[in-house]
């Protein structure tokens, strides 16, 4: 399982700066932007990161935007935004909660959403999203 430090290492290896930046939108604790040259930057508002699990989830998601080139502008339609958010989530989930590691965790007795969240150091919402995305990819959890 990947750690928060390893996510920062991936950003560093890909020349993606991560900065602490106050984000004035109350519902957003992190964002990533990409310029016309393809250079990305991740901004995290450390005052809005509720826990280490929240920090890990937000970092993985924003890194997913950068690695997959999944960007849109504020004027993009909802379907375009959704596609890019899905690509970022999918990358983040495959890094932080690989399918085979979820299966191994379940075999060890971590079967409740909160247990898996604790095991992987993520939020329960992230676990639910992981199950949704893996099901969309044709994986089974039976």
Short mmCIF file of N, CA, C and O in Angstrom, two decimals:
data_model
loop_
_atom_site.label_atom_id
_atom_site.label_comp_id
_atom_site.label_asym_id
_atom_site.label_seq_id
_atom_site.Cartn_x
_atom_site.Cartn_y
_atom_site.Cartn_z
N UNK A 1 0.85 -1.17 0.00
CA UNK A 1 0.00 0.00 0.00
C UNK A 1 0.90 1.23 0.00
O UNK A 1 1.94 1.24 0.61
N UNK A 2 0.47 2.22 -0.72
CA UNK A 2 1.27 3.44 -0.90
C UNK A 2 1.00 4.41 0.26
O UNK A 2 -0.11 4.50 0.76
N UNK A 3 2.04 5.08 0.67
CA UNK A 3 1.93 6.03 1.77
C UNK A 3 1.82 7.46 1.23
O UNK A 3 2.09 7.71 0.05
N UNK A 4 1.49 8.37 2.12
CA UNK A 4 1.43 9.78 1.75
C UNK A 4 2.81 10.26 1.29
O UNK A 4 2.93 10.97 0.29
N UNK A 5 3.84 9.82 1.99
CA UNK A 5 5.21 10.20 1.59
C UNK A 5 5.51 9.72 0.18
O UNK A 5 6.11 10.43 -0.63
N UNK A 6 5.08 8.52 -0.15
CA UNK A 6 5.32 7.99 -1.49
C UNK A 6 4.56 8.78 -2.55
O UNK A 6 5.05 8.94 -3.68
N UNK A 7 3.39 9.29 -2.19
CA UNK A 7 2.66 10.16 -3.12
C UNK A 7 3.46 11.44 -3.38
O UNK A 7 3.56 11.90 -4.52
N UNK A 8 4.03 12.00 -2.32
CA UNK A 8 4.88 13.18 -2.49
C UNK A 8 6.11 12.84 -3.32
O UNK A 8 6.57 13.65 -4.13
N UNK A 9 6.65 11.63 -3.15
CA UNK A 9 7.80 11.19 -3.96
C UNK A 9 7.42 11.10 -5.44
O UNK A 9 8.21 11.46 -6.31
N UNK A 10 6.21 10.60 -5.73
CA UNK A 10 5.74 10.53 -7.12
C UNK A 10 5.66 11.93 -7.70
O UNK A 10 6.07 12.17 -8.84
N UNK A 11 5.12 12.86 -6.92
CA UNK A 11 5.05 14.25 -7.39
C UNK A 11 6.45 14.78 -7.67
O UNK A 11 6.70 15.38 -8.73
N UNK A 12 7.37 14.53 -6.76
CA UNK A 12 8.75 15.00 -6.92
C UNK A 12 9.39 14.36 -8.15
O UNK A 12 10.03 15.05 -8.95
N UNK A 13 9.21 13.06 -8.32
CA UNK A 13 9.78 12.34 -9.47
C UNK A 13 9.24 12.85 -10.81
O UNK A 13 9.90 12.72 -11.84
N UNK A 14 8.04 13.40 -10.79
CA UNK A 14 7.40 13.92 -12.00
C UNK A 14 7.47 15.44 -12.10
O UNK A 14 6.76 16.04 -12.91
N UNK A 15 8.33 16.05 -11.26
CA UNK A 15 8.52 17.50 -11.26
C UNK A 15 7.21 18.26 -11.09
O UNK A 15 6.94 19.25 -11.77
N UNK A 16 6.39 17.77 -10.16
CA UNK A 16 5.12 18.42 -9.85
C UNK A 16 5.26 19.05 -8.46
O UNK A 16 5.26 18.34 -7.46
N UNK A 17 5.42 20.37 -8.41
CA UNK A 17 5.51 21.02 -7.10
C UNK A 17 4.20 20.89 -6.31
O UNK A 17 3.11 20.93 -6.89
N UNK A 18 4.34 20.73 -5.01
CA UNK A 18 3.18 20.70 -4.10
C UNK A 18 3.39 21.83 -3.11
O UNK A 18 4.42 21.86 -2.42
N UNK A 19 2.43 22.74 -3.08
CA UNK A 19 2.58 23.90 -2.20
C UNK A 19 1.41 24.00 -1.24
O UNK A 19 0.32 23.52 -1.52
N UNK A 20 1.68 24.63 -0.10
CA UNK A 20 0.61 24.98 0.84
C UNK A 20 0.08 26.33 0.37
O UNK A 20 0.83 27.30 0.24
N UNK A 21 -1.21 26.37 0.07
CA UNK A 21 -1.80 27.58 -0.49
C UNK A 21 -3.21 27.75 0.05
O UNK A 21 -4.01 26.81 0.00
N UNK A 22 -3.53 28.91 0.58
CA UNK A 22 -4.89 29.12 1.08
C UNK A 22 -5.91 29.15 -0.06
O UNK A 22 -5.80 29.96 -0.98
N UNK A 23 -6.87 28.24 0.00
CA UNK A 23 -7.90 28.16 -1.03
C UNK A 23 -9.17 28.78 -0.43
O UNK A 23 -9.64 28.33 0.61
N UNK A 24 -9.70 29.77 -1.09
CA UNK A 24 -10.79 30.55 -0.51
C UNK A 24 -12.18 29.98 -0.76
O UNK A 24 -13.16 30.56 -0.34
N UNK A 25 -12.25 28.85 -1.41
CA UNK A 25 -13.53 28.15 -1.59
C UNK A 25 -13.67 27.18 -0.41
O UNK A 25 -12.84 26.29 -0.23
N UNK A 26 -14.72 27.34 0.39
CA UNK A 26 -14.88 26.55 1.61
C UNK A 26 -14.98 25.04 1.36
O UNK A 26 -14.65 24.25 2.23
N UNK A 27 -15.44 24.65 0.19
CA UNK A 27 -15.64 23.22 -0.07
C UNK A 27 -14.42 22.55 -0.71
O UNK A 27 -14.46 21.36 -0.99
N UNK A 28 -13.36 23.31 -0.95
CA UNK A 28 -12.18 22.77 -1.62
C UNK A 28 -10.96 22.88 -0.72
O UNK A 28 -10.66 23.95 -0.22
N UNK A 29 -10.28 21.75 -0.54
CA UNK A 29 -9.06 21.75 0.27
C UNK A 29 -7.81 21.53 -0.56
O UNK A 29 -6.70 21.63 -0.07
N UNK A 30 -8.00 21.22 -1.84
CA UNK A 30 -6.86 20.96 -2.72
C UNK A 30 -7.28 21.22 -4.16
O UNK A 30 -8.45 21.10 -4.51
N UNK A 31 -6.30 21.58 -4.97
CA UNK A 31 -6.55 21.73 -6.40
C UNK A 31 -5.24 21.56 -7.15
O UNK A 31 -4.16 21.65 -6.58
N UNK A 32 -5.37 21.26 -8.41
CA UNK A 32 -4.20 21.16 -9.27
C UNK A 32 -4.47 21.97 -10.53
O UNK A 32 -5.61 22.08 -10.97
N UNK A 33 -3.42 22.53 -11.06
CA UNK A 33 -3.53 23.30 -12.30
C UNK A 33 -2.40 22.90 -13.23
O UNK A 33 -1.35 22.44 -12.79
N UNK A 34 -2.66 23.09 -14.50
CA UNK A 34 -1.68 22.76 -15.53
C UNK A 34 -1.61 23.93 -16.50
O UNK A 34 -2.65 24.43 -16.93
N UNK A 35 -0.40 24.38 -16.82
CA UNK A 35 -0.28 25.50 -17.75
C UNK A 35 -0.24 25.00 -19.20
O UNK A 35 -0.31 23.79 -19.46
N UNK A 36 -0.11 25.91 -20.12
CA UNK A 36 -0.14 25.57 -21.55
C UNK A 36 1.04 24.69 -21.96
O UNK A 36 0.98 24.01 -22.99
N UNK A 37 2.11 24.71 -21.19
CA UNK A 37 3.28 23.88 -21.48
C UNK A 37 3.18 22.49 -20.88
O UNK A 37 4.08 21.67 -21.04
N UNK A 38 2.09 22.22 -20.14
CA UNK A 38 1.91 20.91 -19.52
C UNK A 38 2.53 20.79 -18.14
O UNK A 38 2.58 19.71 -17.57
N UNK A 39 3.02 21.90 -17.60
CA UNK A 39 3.59 21.88 -16.25
C UNK A 39 2.46 22.00 -15.23
O UNK A 39 1.62 22.89 -15.34
N UNK A 40 2.47 21.10 -14.26
CA UNK A 40 1.41 21.04 -13.26
C UNK A 40 1.93 21.50 -11.91
O UNK A 40 3.12 21.43 -11.62
N UNK A 41 1.00 21.90 -11.08
CA UNK A 41 1.29 22.23 -9.68
C UNK A 41 0.08 21.81 -8.85
O UNK A 41 -1.06 21.89 -9.32
N UNK A 42 0.36 21.33 -7.66
CA UNK A 42 -0.71 20.94 -6.72
C UNK A 42 -0.68 21.91 -5.55
O UNK A 42 0.37 22.16 -4.97
N UNK A 43 -1.85 22.45 -5.23
CA UNK A 43 -2.00 23.34 -4.08
C UNK A 43 -2.88 22.65 -3.06
O UNK A 43 -3.96 22.18 -3.38
N UNK A 44 -2.37 22.57 -1.84
CA UNK A 44 -3.12 22.00 -0.72
C UNK A 44 -3.27 23.08 0.34
O UNK A 44 -2.30 23.73 0.70
N UNK A 45 -4.47 23.25 0.83
CA UNK A 45 -4.70 24.18 1.93
C UNK A 45 -4.65 23.36 3.21
O UNK A 45 -5.63 22.69 3.56
N UNK A 46 -3.51 23.37 3.89
CA UNK A 46 -3.32 22.50 5.06
C UNK A 46 -4.32 22.78 6.17
O UNK A 46 -4.59 21.91 7.00
N UNK A 47 -4.90 23.96 6.17
CA UNK A 47 -5.90 24.30 7.19
C UNK A 47 -7.25 23.65 6.91
O UNK A 47 -8.12 23.64 7.77
N UNK A 48 -7.42 23.12 5.71
CA UNK A 48 -8.68 22.47 5.34
C UNK A 48 -8.57 20.96 5.24
O UNK A 48 -9.54 20.30 4.89
N UNK A 49 -7.40 20.43 5.53
CA UNK A 49 -7.22 18.98 5.50
C UNK A 49 -7.62 18.44 6.86
O UNK A 49 -6.96 18.70 7.86
N UNK A 50 -8.73 17.70 6.90
CA UNK A 50 -9.30 17.28 8.16
C UNK A 50 -8.50 16.23 8.92
O UNK A 50 -8.55 16.16 10.13
N UNK A 51 -7.76 15.39 8.21
CA UNK A 51 -7.02 14.30 8.85
C UNK A 51 -5.93 13.84 7.91
O UNK A 51 -5.85 14.28 6.76
N UNK A 52 -5.10 12.94 8.38
CA UNK A 52 -4.06 12.40 7.50
C UNK A 52 -4.70 11.60 6.37
O UNK A 52 -4.19 11.59 5.24
N UNK A 53 -5.82 10.95 6.64
CA UNK A 53 -6.52 10.20 5.60
C UNK A 53 -7.05 11.16 4.53
O UNK A 53 -6.93 10.90 3.32
N UNK A 54 -7.62 12.28 4.95
CA UNK A 54 -8.12 13.29 4.02
C UNK A 54 -6.97 13.85 3.19
O UNK A 54 -7.09 14.04 1.98
N UNK A 55 -5.85 14.11 3.82
CA UNK A 55 -4.66 14.62 3.15
C UNK A 55 -4.21 13.62 2.07
O UNK A 55 -3.95 14.01 0.92
N UNK A 56 -4.15 12.35 2.42
CA UNK A 56 -3.71 11.31 1.49
C UNK A 56 -4.66 11.22 0.29
O UNK A 56 -4.22 11.14 -0.86
N UNK A 57 -5.94 11.24 0.56
CA UNK A 57 -6.95 11.15 -0.51
C UNK A 57 -6.86 12.34 -1.44
O UNK A 57 -6.85 12.19 -2.67
N UNK A 58 -6.78 13.53 -0.88
CA UNK A 58 -6.71 14.74 -1.71
C UNK A 58 -5.42 14.78 -2.52
O UNK A 58 -5.42 15.13 -3.70
N UNK A 59 -4.31 14.40 -1.90
CA UNK A 59 -3.04 14.39 -2.61
C UNK A 59 -3.08 13.39 -3.76
O UNK A 59 -2.66 13.70 -4.88
N UNK A 60 -3.59 12.20 -3.51
CA UNK A 60 -3.66 11.17 -4.56
C UNK A 60 -4.56 11.63 -5.70
O UNK A 60 -4.23 11.46 -6.88
N UNK A 61 -5.70 12.23 -5.36
CA UNK A 61 -6.63 12.69 -6.39
C UNK A 61 -6.00 13.78 -7.26
O UNK A 61 -6.05 13.71 -8.50
N UNK A 62 -5.40 14.77 -6.64
CA UNK A 62 -4.79 15.87 -7.41
C UNK A 62 -3.61 15.36 -8.23
O UNK A 62 -3.40 15.79 -9.37
N UNK A 63 -2.86 14.44 -7.68
CA UNK A 63 -1.76 13.83 -8.43
C UNK A 63 -2.31 13.06 -9.64
O UNK A 63 -1.72 13.08 -10.72
N UNK A 64 -3.47 12.44 -9.46
CA UNK A 64 -4.13 11.76 -10.58
C UNK A 64 -4.46 12.71 -11.71
O UNK A 64 -4.29 12.38 -12.89
N UNK A 65 -4.92 13.92 -11.36
CA UNK A 65 -5.16 14.92 -12.40
C UNK A 65 -3.88 15.21 -13.18
O UNK A 65 -3.89 15.27 -14.41
N UNK A 66 -2.79 15.39 -12.45
CA UNK A 66 -1.51 15.74 -13.09
C UNK A 66 -0.94 14.59 -13.92
O UNK A 66 -0.54 14.79 -15.07
N UNK A 67 -0.91 13.40 -13.36
CA UNK A 67 -0.32 12.25 -14.05
C UNK A 67 -1.13 11.88 -15.29
O UNK A 67 -0.58 11.54 -16.33
N UNK A 68 -2.44 11.93 -15.18
CA UNK A 68 -3.31 11.52 -16.30
C UNK A 68 -3.67 12.68 -17.23
O UNK A 68 -4.35 12.48 -18.23
N UNK A 69 -3.22 13.89 -16.91
CA UNK A 69 -3.57 15.04 -17.75
C UNK A 69 -5.06 15.31 -17.76
O UNK A 69 -5.62 15.75 -18.76
N UNK A 70 -5.71 15.04 -16.65
CA UNK A 70 -7.16 15.11 -16.54
C UNK A 70 -7.59 16.49 -16.03
O UNK A 70 -8.00 16.64 -14.89
N UNK A 71 -7.48 17.47 -16.91
CA UNK A 71 -7.81 18.85 -16.54
C UNK A 71 -8.97 19.37 -17.37
O UNK A 71 -9.21 18.93 -18.49
N UNK A 72 -9.68 20.32 -16.79
CA UNK A 72 -10.77 21.00 -17.47
C UNK A 72 -10.79 22.43 -16.96
O UNK A 72 -10.11 22.75 -15.98
N UNK A 73 -11.53 23.29 -17.62
CA UNK A 73 -11.62 24.66 -17.12
C UNK A 73 -12.98 24.90 -16.48
O UNK A 73 -13.87 24.06 -16.57
N UNK A 74 -13.11 26.04 -15.86
CA UNK A 74 -14.34 26.33 -15.12
C UNK A 74 -15.57 26.40 -16.01
O UNK A 74 -16.70 26.34 -15.54
N UNK A 75 -15.38 26.53 -17.31
CA UNK A 75 -16.50 26.63 -18.23
C UNK A 75 -16.85 25.30 -18.89
O UNK A 75 -17.77 25.23 -19.70
N UNK A 76 -16.12 24.25 -18.53
CA UNK A 76 -16.38 22.93 -19.12
C UNK A 76 -17.74 22.41 -18.69
O UNK A 76 -18.22 22.69 -17.59
N UNK A 77 -18.34 21.62 -19.56
CA UNK A 77 -19.64 21.02 -19.24
C UNK A 77 -19.46 19.98 -18.13
O UNK A 77 -18.35 19.49 -17.88
N UNK A 78 -20.56 19.63 -17.49
CA UNK A 78 -20.50 18.67 -16.39
C UNK A 78 -20.01 17.30 -16.84
O UNK A 78 -19.32 16.63 -16.11
N UNK A 79 -20.36 16.90 -18.07
CA UNK A 79 -19.90 15.58 -18.52
C UNK A 79 -18.39 15.56 -18.72
O UNK A 79 -17.73 14.58 -18.41
N UNK A 80 -17.82 16.65 -19.22
CA UNK A 80 -16.36 16.74 -19.37
C UNK A 80 -15.70 16.74 -17.99
O UNK A 80 -14.73 16.02 -17.76
N UNK A 81 -16.23 17.54 -17.08
CA UNK A 81 -15.69 17.56 -15.71
C UNK A 81 -15.74 16.18 -15.09
O UNK A 81 -14.78 15.71 -14.48
N UNK A 82 -16.88 15.51 -15.24
CA UNK A 82 -17.05 14.17 -14.67
C UNK A 82 -16.04 13.18 -15.20
O UNK A 82 -15.49 12.38 -14.45
N UNK A 83 -15.78 13.22 -16.50
CA UNK A 83 -14.80 12.32 -17.11
C UNK A 83 -13.41 12.55 -16.54
O UNK A 83 -12.68 11.60 -16.25
N UNK A 84 -13.03 13.80 -16.38
CA UNK A 84 -11.71 14.12 -15.86
C UNK A 84 -11.59 13.79 -14.37
O UNK A 84 -10.55 13.31 -13.91
N UNK A 85 -12.66 14.04 -13.62
CA UNK A 85 -12.66 13.67 -12.20
C UNK A 85 -12.56 12.14 -12.05
O UNK A 85 -11.85 11.64 -11.19
N UNK A 86 -13.26 11.42 -12.90
CA UNK A 86 -13.23 9.95 -12.87
C UNK A 86 -11.81 9.45 -13.16
O UNK A 86 -11.31 8.56 -12.47
N UNK A 87 -11.16 10.01 -14.18
CA UNK A 87 -9.79 9.60 -14.51
C UNK A 87 -8.84 9.85 -13.34
O UNK A 87 -7.98 9.02 -13.04
N UNK A 88 -8.99 11.00 -12.68
CA UNK A 88 -8.13 11.32 -11.54
C UNK A 88 -8.41 10.35 -10.38
O UNK A 88 -7.49 9.83 -9.75
N UNK A 89 -9.69 10.10 -10.11
CA UNK A 89 -10.06 9.15 -9.05
C UNK A 89 -9.54 7.75 -9.35
O UNK A 89 -9.01 7.07 -8.46
N UNK A 90 -9.70 7.32 -10.58
CA UNK A 90 -9.28 5.96 -10.96
C UNK A 90 -7.77 5.79 -10.75
O UNK A 90 -7.34 4.79 -10.17
N UNK A 91 -6.99 6.76 -11.17
CA UNK A 91 -5.54 6.68 -10.96
C UNK A 91 -5.23 6.64 -9.46
O UNK A 91 -4.44 5.80 -9.01
N UNK A 92 -5.85 7.53 -8.70
CA UNK A 92 -5.61 7.61 -7.26
C UNK A 92 -5.95 6.28 -6.58
O UNK A 92 -5.18 5.76 -5.76
N UNK A 93 -7.08 5.72 -6.93
CA UNK A 93 -7.53 4.47 -6.32
C UNK A 93 -6.60 3.32 -6.68
O UNK A 93 -6.23 2.51 -5.81
N UNK A 94 -6.20 3.24 -7.93
CA UNK A 94 -5.29 2.16 -8.33
C UNK A 94 -3.94 2.26 -7.64
O UNK A 94 -3.28 1.24 -7.43
N UNK A 95 -3.53 3.45 -7.26
CA UNK A 95 -2.26 3.62 -6.55
C UNK A 95 -2.41 3.33 -5.06
O UNK A 95 -1.58 2.64 -4.47
N UNK A 96 -3.45 3.88 -4.46
CA UNK A 96 -3.61 3.83 -3.01
C UNK A 96 -4.29 2.54 -2.53
O UNK A 96 -3.97 2.03 -1.46
N UNK A 97 -5.22 2.04 -3.32
CA UNK A 97 -5.96 0.83 -2.95
C UNK A 97 -6.00 -0.16 -4.12
O UNK A 97 -7.06 -0.40 -4.70
N UNK A 98 -4.86 -0.72 -4.48
CA UNK A 98 -4.87 -1.69 -5.59
C UNK A 98 -5.85 -2.83 -5.30
O UNK A 98 -5.99 -3.27 -4.16
N UNK A 99 -6.52 -3.30 -6.33
CA UNK A 99 -7.54 -4.33 -6.19
C UNK A 99 -7.02 -5.54 -5.42
O UNK A 99 -7.68 -6.01 -4.48
N UNK A 100 -5.84 -6.04 -5.78
CA UNK A 100 -5.33 -7.24 -5.10
C UNK A 100 -5.07 -7.00 -3.62
O UNK A 100 -5.23 -7.89 -2.79
N UNK A 101 -4.70 -5.76 -3.26
CA UNK A 101 -4.49 -5.45 -1.85
C UNK A 101 -5.82 -5.33 -1.10
O UNK A 101 -5.88 -5.64 0.10
N UNK A 102 -6.87 -4.90 -1.77
CA UNK A 102 -8.19 -4.89 -1.15
C UNK A 102 -8.61 -6.32 -0.85
O UNK A 102 -9.09 -6.62 0.26
N UNK A 103 -8.42 -7.22 -1.80
CA UNK A 103 -8.79 -8.63 -1.61
C UNK A 103 -8.00 -9.22 -0.44
O UNK A 103 -8.57 -9.92 0.41
N UNK A 104 -6.71 -8.93 -0.37
CA UNK A 104 -5.89 -9.44 0.74
C UNK A 104 -6.37 -8.89 2.08
O UNK A 104 -6.43 -9.62 3.07
N UNK A 105 -6.71 -7.60 2.11
CA UNK A 105 -7.21 -6.99 3.35
C UNK A 105 -8.52 -7.66 3.78
O UNK A 105 -8.71 -7.95 4.97
N UNK A 106 -9.40 -7.94 2.82
CA UNK A 106 -10.66 -8.60 3.13
C UNK A 106 -10.42 -10.00 3.69
O UNK A 106 -11.08 -10.42 4.64
N UNK A 107 -9.45 -10.71 3.13
CA UNK A 107 -9.12 -12.05 3.62
C UNK A 107 -8.57 -12.00 5.05
O UNK A 107 -8.69 -12.97 5.79
N UNK A 108 -7.99 -10.87 5.44
CA UNK A 108 -7.46 -10.69 6.79
C UNK A 108 -8.57 -10.27 7.77
O UNK A 108 -8.30 -10.07 8.95
N UNK A 109 -9.78 -10.06 7.25
CA UNK A 109 -10.89 -9.71 8.12
C UNK A 109 -11.32 -8.26 8.06
O UNK A 109 -12.23 -7.85 8.78
N UNK A 110 -10.68 -7.45 7.23
CA UNK A 110 -11.07 -6.05 7.07
C UNK A 110 -12.18 -5.99 6.02
O UNK A 110 -11.90 -5.88 4.83
N UNK A 111 -13.40 -6.07 6.46
CA UNK A 111 -14.51 -6.17 5.50
C UNK A 111 -15.48 -4.99 5.56
O UNK A 111 -16.23 -4.77 4.62
N UNK A 112 -15.49 -4.27 6.64
CA UNK A 112 -16.36 -3.09 6.75
C UNK A 112 -15.66 -1.89 6.12
O UNK A 112 -14.43 -1.81 6.11
N UNK A 113 -16.45 -0.97 5.62
CA UNK A 113 -15.91 0.22 4.96
C UNK A 113 -14.94 0.97 5.88
O UNK A 113 -13.85 1.34 5.47
N UNK A 114 -15.33 1.15 7.14
CA UNK A 114 -14.47 1.89 8.07
C UNK A 114 -13.18 1.13 8.35
O UNK A 114 -12.12 1.73 8.56
N UNK A 115 -13.25 -0.21 8.36
CA UNK A 115 -12.04 -1.02 8.59
C UNK A 115 -11.06 -0.87 7.42
O UNK A 115 -9.85 -0.73 7.63
N UNK A 116 -11.60 -0.92 6.22
CA UNK A 116 -10.75 -0.75 5.04
C UNK A 116 -10.16 0.66 4.98
O UNK A 116 -9.00 0.84 4.61
N UNK A 117 -10.95 1.65 5.37
CA UNK A 117 -10.46 3.02 5.41
C UNK A 117 -9.29 3.14 6.38
O UNK A 117 -8.25 3.73 6.05
N UNK A 118 -9.42 2.56 7.57
CA UNK A 118 -8.33 2.57 8.54
C UNK A 118 -7.12 1.81 8.03
O UNK A 118 -5.99 2.26 8.16
N UNK A 119 -7.37 0.65 7.43
CA UNK A 119 -6.28 -0.20 6.93
C UNK A 119 -5.45 0.52 5.86
O UNK A 119 -4.22 0.49 5.88
N UNK A 120 -6.13 1.20 4.93
CA UNK A 120 -5.43 1.88 3.84
C UNK A 120 -5.08 3.34 4.15
O UNK A 120 -4.40 3.99 3.37
N UNK A 121 -5.56 3.84 5.29
CA UNK A 121 -5.26 5.21 5.68
C UNK A 121 -5.95 6.23 4.79
O UNK A 121 -5.37 7.26 4.43
N UNK A 122 -7.21 5.94 4.43
CA UNK A 122 -7.99 6.82 3.57
C UNK A 122 -9.34 7.09 4.22
O UNK A 122 -9.64 6.58 5.30
N UNK A 123 -10.18 7.84 3.55
CA UNK A 123 -11.51 8.13 4.06
C UNK A 123 -12.49 7.03 3.63
O UNK A 123 -12.24 6.31 2.66
N UNK A 124 -13.61 6.94 4.33
CA UNK A 124 -14.64 5.97 3.95
C UNK A 124 -15.22 6.29 2.58
O UNK A 124 -15.55 5.38 1.82
N UNK A 125 -15.35 7.56 2.25
CA UNK A 125 -15.84 7.95 0.93
C UNK A 125 -14.92 7.44 -0.18
O UNK A 125 -15.37 7.01 -1.23
N UNK A 126 -13.61 7.47 0.09
CA UNK A 126 -12.62 6.98 -0.88
C UNK A 126 -12.77 5.48 -1.07
O UNK A 126 -12.69 4.98 -2.19
N UNK A 127 -13.01 4.75 0.02
CA UNK A 127 -13.23 3.30 -0.08
C UNK A 127 -14.46 3.02 -0.93
O UNK A 127 -14.43 2.17 -1.83
N UNK A 128 -15.53 3.73 -0.68
CA UNK A 128 -16.76 3.53 -1.46
C UNK A 128 -16.52 3.84 -2.93
O UNK A 128 -16.99 3.10 -3.82
N UNK A 129 -15.78 4.90 -3.20
CA UNK A 129 -15.46 5.25 -4.59
C UNK A 129 -14.59 4.16 -5.24
O UNK A 129 -14.78 3.83 -6.41
N UNK A 130 -13.67 3.59 -4.45
CA UNK A 130 -12.82 2.51 -4.98
C UNK A 130 -13.67 1.32 -5.41
O UNK A 130 -13.48 0.77 -6.50
N UNK A 131 -14.62 0.93 -4.58
CA UNK A 131 -15.48 -0.20 -4.93
C UNK A 131 -16.30 0.12 -6.18
O UNK A 131 -16.47 -0.73 -7.06
N UNK A 132 -16.79 1.35 -6.28
CA UNK A 132 -17.56 1.75 -7.45
C UNK A 132 -16.71 1.68 -8.72
O UNK A 132 -17.14 1.12 -9.75
N UNK A 133 -15.52 2.21 -8.66
CA UNK A 133 -14.65 2.22 -9.84
C UNK A 133 -14.21 0.82 -10.22
O UNK A 133 -14.22 0.45 -11.40
N UNK A 134 -13.82 0.00 -9.24
CA UNK A 134 -13.42 -1.37 -9.57
C UNK A 134 -14.59 -2.16 -10.16
O UNK A 134 -14.40 -2.96 -11.08
N UNK A 135 -15.78 -1.96 -9.65
CA UNK A 135 -16.96 -2.63 -10.24
C UNK A 135 -17.17 -2.18 -11.69
O UNK A 135 -17.47 -2.99 -12.57
N UNK A 136 -17.00 -0.88 -11.94
CA UNK A 136 -17.11 -0.36 -13.30
C UNK A 136 -16.07 -0.97 -14.23
O UNK A 136 -16.29 -1.10 -15.43
N UNK A 137 -14.94 -1.36 -13.65
CA UNK A 137 -13.86 -1.96 -14.44
C UNK A 137 -14.08 -3.48 -14.62
O UNK A 137 -13.28 -4.14 -15.27
N UNK A 138 -15.15 -4.00 -14.01
CA UNK A 138 -15.46 -5.42 -14.18
C UNK A 138 -14.95 -6.33 -13.08
O UNK A 138 -15.06 -7.55 -13.17
N UNK A 139 -14.39 -5.76 -12.01
CA UNK A 139 -13.92 -6.56 -10.89
C UNK A 139 -15.06 -6.95 -9.98
O UNK A 139 -16.05 -6.23 -9.87
N UNK A 140 -14.89 -8.08 -9.30
CA UNK A 140 -15.91 -8.57 -8.39
C UNK A 140 -15.37 -8.60 -6.96
O UNK A 140 -14.19 -8.81 -6.74
N UNK A 141 -16.27 -8.42 -6.02
CA UNK A 141 -15.89 -8.47 -4.60
C UNK A 141 -16.68 -9.53 -3.86
O UNK A 141 -16.83 -9.48 -2.66
N UNK A 142 -17.20 -10.51 -4.59
CA UNK A 142 -17.99 -11.57 -3.97
C UNK A 142 -17.09 -12.65 -3.47
O UNK A 142 -16.12 -13.03 -4.02
#
